[in-house]
């Protein structure tokens, strides 16, 4: 696939949300082989997403409202993780460009 930065691969949405569960499961479809992707990984991912959404819907019906404060705190933690990764990537890019200028590249 394309070269993506580590911070671009981080899913900020909660694992027990519809978007978060789908985004995490959909990562299995990231492959260079398009035939394998569409014949194997996409159907499996769609099946897993369907199952996960049933679990998430039942989770919301029984426990979801009680866990809103916890989910907000955890989302902040995931955003901080992504921001730290972005910062490291930026520093690495700056160091690399500084090294290139020093070497005359």
PDB file of C-alpha atoms in Angstrom:
ATOM      1  CA  UNK A   1       0.000   0.000   0.000  1.00  0.00           C
ATOM      2  CA  UNK A   2       1.094   3.591   0.268  1.00  0.00           C
ATOM      3  CA  UNK A   3       3.611   4.709   2.840  1.00  0.00           C
ATOM      4  CA  UNK A   4       1.602   6.199   5.658  1.00  0.00           C
ATOM      5  CA  UNK A   5       2.955   7.781   8.807  1.00  0.00           C
ATOM      6  CA  UNK A   6       2.346   6.065  12.137  1.00  0.00           C
ATOM      7  CA  UNK A   7       0.143   8.925  13.299  1.00  0.00           C
ATOM      8  CA  UNK A   8      -2.120   8.441  10.281  1.00  0.00           C
ATOM      9  CA  UNK A   9      -2.772   4.845  11.287  1.00  0.00           C
ATOM     10  CA  UNK A  10      -4.005   5.690  14.802  1.00  0.00           C
ATOM     11  CA  UNK A  11      -7.774   5.353  15.266  1.00  0.00           C
ATOM     12  CA  UNK A  12      -9.007   7.928  17.765  1.00  0.00           C
ATOM     13  CA  UNK A  13     -12.607   6.675  17.963  1.00  0.00           C
ATOM     14  CA  UNK A  14     -13.432   4.315  20.813  1.00  0.00           C
ATOM     15  CA  UNK A  15     -13.196   0.571  20.139  1.00  0.00           C
ATOM     16  CA  UNK A  16     -16.731   0.164  21.462  1.00  0.00           C
ATOM     17  CA  UNK A  17     -18.193   2.706  19.027  1.00  0.00           C
ATOM     18  CA  UNK A  18     -19.541   2.006  15.572  1.00  0.00           C
ATOM     19  CA  UNK A  19     -16.865   4.031  13.800  1.00  0.00           C
ATOM     20  CA  UNK A  20     -14.011   2.898  16.036  1.00  0.00           C
ATOM     21  CA  UNK A  21     -14.784  -0.786  15.711  1.00  0.00           C
ATOM     22  CA  UNK A  22     -15.228  -0.519  11.937  1.00  0.00           C
ATOM     23  CA  UNK A  23     -12.009   1.482  11.493  1.00  0.00           C
ATOM     24  CA  UNK A  24      -9.980  -1.020  13.499  1.00  0.00           C
ATOM     25  CA  UNK A  25     -11.412  -4.017  11.642  1.00  0.00           C
ATOM     26  CA  UNK A  26     -11.053  -2.323   8.242  1.00  0.00           C
ATOM     27  CA  UNK A  27      -7.274  -2.158   8.765  1.00  0.00           C
ATOM     28  CA  UNK A  28      -7.079  -5.832   7.728  1.00  0.00           C
ATOM     29  CA  UNK A  29      -7.945  -4.798   4.152  1.00  0.00           C
ATOM     30  CA  UNK A  30      -4.706  -2.802   3.756  1.00  0.00           C
ATOM     31  CA  UNK A  31      -2.795  -4.944   1.281  1.00  0.00           C
ATOM     32  CA  UNK A  32      -1.105  -4.472  -2.081  1.00  0.00           C
ATOM     33  CA  UNK A  33      -2.773  -7.488  -3.685  1.00  0.00           C
ATOM     34  CA  UNK A  34      -6.108  -6.096  -4.957  1.00  0.00           C
ATOM     35  CA  UNK A  35      -7.559  -9.495  -5.913  1.00  0.00           C
ATOM     36  CA  UNK A  36      -6.873 -10.943  -2.482  1.00  0.00           C
ATOM     37  CA  UNK A  37      -8.164  -7.734  -0.908  1.00  0.00           C
ATOM     38  CA  UNK A  38     -11.550  -7.783  -2.660  1.00  0.00           C
ATOM     39  CA  UNK A  39     -12.111 -11.542  -2.642  1.00  0.00           C
ATOM     40  CA  UNK A  40     -10.884 -12.374   0.864  1.00  0.00           C
ATOM     41  CA  UNK A  41     -10.239  -9.450   3.169  1.00  0.00           C
ATOM     42  CA  UNK A  42     -13.188  -7.160   2.346  1.00  0.00           C
ATOM     43  CA  UNK A  43     -15.890  -9.850   2.812  1.00  0.00           C
ATOM     44  CA  UNK A  44     -14.252 -11.013   6.051  1.00  0.00           C
ATOM     45  CA  UNK A  45     -13.991  -7.419   7.279  1.00  0.00           C
ATOM     46  CA  UNK A  46     -17.640  -6.716   6.456  1.00  0.00           C
ATOM     47  CA  UNK A  47     -18.713  -9.855   8.308  1.00  0.00           C
ATOM     48  CA  UNK A  48     -16.630  -8.907  11.351  1.00  0.00           C
ATOM     49  CA  UNK A  49     -17.931  -5.330  11.268  1.00  0.00           C
ATOM     50  CA  UNK A  50     -21.518  -6.601  11.202  1.00  0.00           C
ATOM     51  CA  UNK A  51     -20.853  -8.786  14.226  1.00  0.00           C
ATOM     52  CA  UNK A  52     -19.025  -5.966  16.044  1.00  0.00           C
ATOM     53  CA  UNK A  53     -21.895  -3.552  15.425  1.00  0.00           C
ATOM     54  CA  UNK A  54     -24.371  -6.013  16.947  1.00  0.00           C
ATOM     55  CA  UNK A  55     -22.143  -6.227  20.021  1.00  0.00           C
ATOM     56  CA  UNK A  56     -21.732  -2.425  20.172  1.00  0.00           C
ATOM     57  CA  UNK A  57     -25.489  -1.834  19.826  1.00  0.00           C
ATOM     58  CA  UNK A  58     -26.257  -4.255  22.656  1.00  0.00           C
ATOM     59  CA  UNK A  59     -23.460  -2.705  24.725  1.00  0.00           C
ATOM     60  CA  UNK A  60     -25.006   0.765  24.303  1.00  0.00           C
ATOM     61  CA  UNK A  61     -28.453  -0.528  25.234  1.00  0.00           C
ATOM     62  CA  UNK A  62     -27.282  -2.066  28.502  1.00  0.00           C
ATOM     63  CA  UNK A  63     -24.200  -0.164  29.712  1.00  0.00           C
ATOM     64  CA  UNK A  64     -23.400   2.694  27.362  1.00  0.00           C
ATOM     65  CA  UNK A  65     -24.893   5.661  29.184  1.00  0.00           C
ATOM     66  CA  UNK A  66     -22.996   4.851  32.391  1.00  0.00           C
ATOM     67  CA  UNK A  67     -19.628   4.861  30.659  1.00  0.00           C
ATOM     68  CA  UNK A  68     -19.734   8.236  28.893  1.00  0.00           C
ATOM     69  CA  UNK A  69     -17.242   9.928  31.279  1.00  0.00           C
ATOM     70  CA  UNK A  70     -14.795   7.021  30.958  1.00  0.00           C
ATOM     71  CA  UNK A  71     -15.054   7.069  27.170  1.00  0.00           C
ATOM     72  CA  UNK A  72     -14.330  10.806  27.071  1.00  0.00           C
ATOM     73  CA  UNK A  73     -11.190  10.343  29.172  1.00  0.00           C
ATOM     74  CA  UNK A  74      -9.981   7.438  27.020  1.00  0.00           C
ATOM     75  CA  UNK A  75     -10.612   9.417  23.821  1.00  0.00           C
ATOM     76  CA  UNK A  76      -8.371  12.156  25.181  1.00  0.00           C
ATOM     77  CA  UNK A  77      -5.667   9.554  25.834  1.00  0.00           C
ATOM     78  CA  UNK A  78      -5.894   8.244  22.273  1.00  0.00           C
ATOM     79  CA  UNK A  79      -5.729  11.779  20.855  1.00  0.00           C
ATOM     80  CA  UNK A  80      -2.658  12.492  22.982  1.00  0.00           C
ATOM     81  CA  UNK A  81      -1.005   9.312  21.672  1.00  0.00           C
ATOM     82  CA  UNK A  82      -1.649  10.403  18.078  1.00  0.00           C
ATOM     83  CA  UNK A  83      -0.370  13.924  18.783  1.00  0.00           C
ATOM     84  CA  UNK A  84       2.832  12.551  20.345  1.00  0.00           C
ATOM     85  CA  UNK A  85       3.402  10.390  17.270  1.00  0.00           C
ATOM     86  CA  UNK A  86       2.916  13.432  15.022  1.00  0.00           C
ATOM     87  CA  UNK A  87       5.387  15.411  17.104  1.00  0.00           C
ATOM     88  CA  UNK A  88       8.018  12.654  16.865  1.00  0.00           C
ATOM     89  CA  UNK A  89       7.506  12.424  13.109  1.00  0.00           C
ATOM     90  CA  UNK A  90       7.885  16.192  12.753  1.00  0.00           C
ATOM     91  CA  UNK A  91      11.091  16.196  14.799  1.00  0.00           C
ATOM     92  CA  UNK A  92      12.468  13.316  12.732  1.00  0.00           C
ATOM     93  CA  UNK A  93      11.675  15.202   9.511  1.00  0.00           C
ATOM     94  CA  UNK A  94      13.365  18.345  10.839  1.00  0.00           C
ATOM     95  CA  UNK A  95      16.442  16.386  11.901  1.00  0.00           C
ATOM     96  CA  UNK A  96      16.602  14.679   8.522  1.00  0.00           C
ATOM     97  CA  UNK A  97      16.334  17.958   6.608  1.00  0.00           C
ATOM     98  CA  UNK A  98      18.958  19.505   8.881  1.00  0.00           C
ATOM     99  CA  UNK A  99      21.279  16.563   8.290  1.00  0.00           C
ATOM    100  CA  UNK A 100      20.726  16.843   4.524  1.00  0.00           C
ATOM    101  CA  UNK A 101      21.656  20.538   4.574  1.00  0.00           C
ATOM    102  CA  UNK A 102      24.748  19.835   6.655  1.00  0.00           C
ATOM    103  CA  UNK A 103      25.884  17.124   4.233  1.00  0.00           C
ATOM    104  CA  UNK A 104      25.124  19.339   1.240  1.00  0.00           C
ATOM    105  CA  UNK A 105      22.403  17.056  -0.182  1.00  0.00           C
TER     106      UNK A 105
END
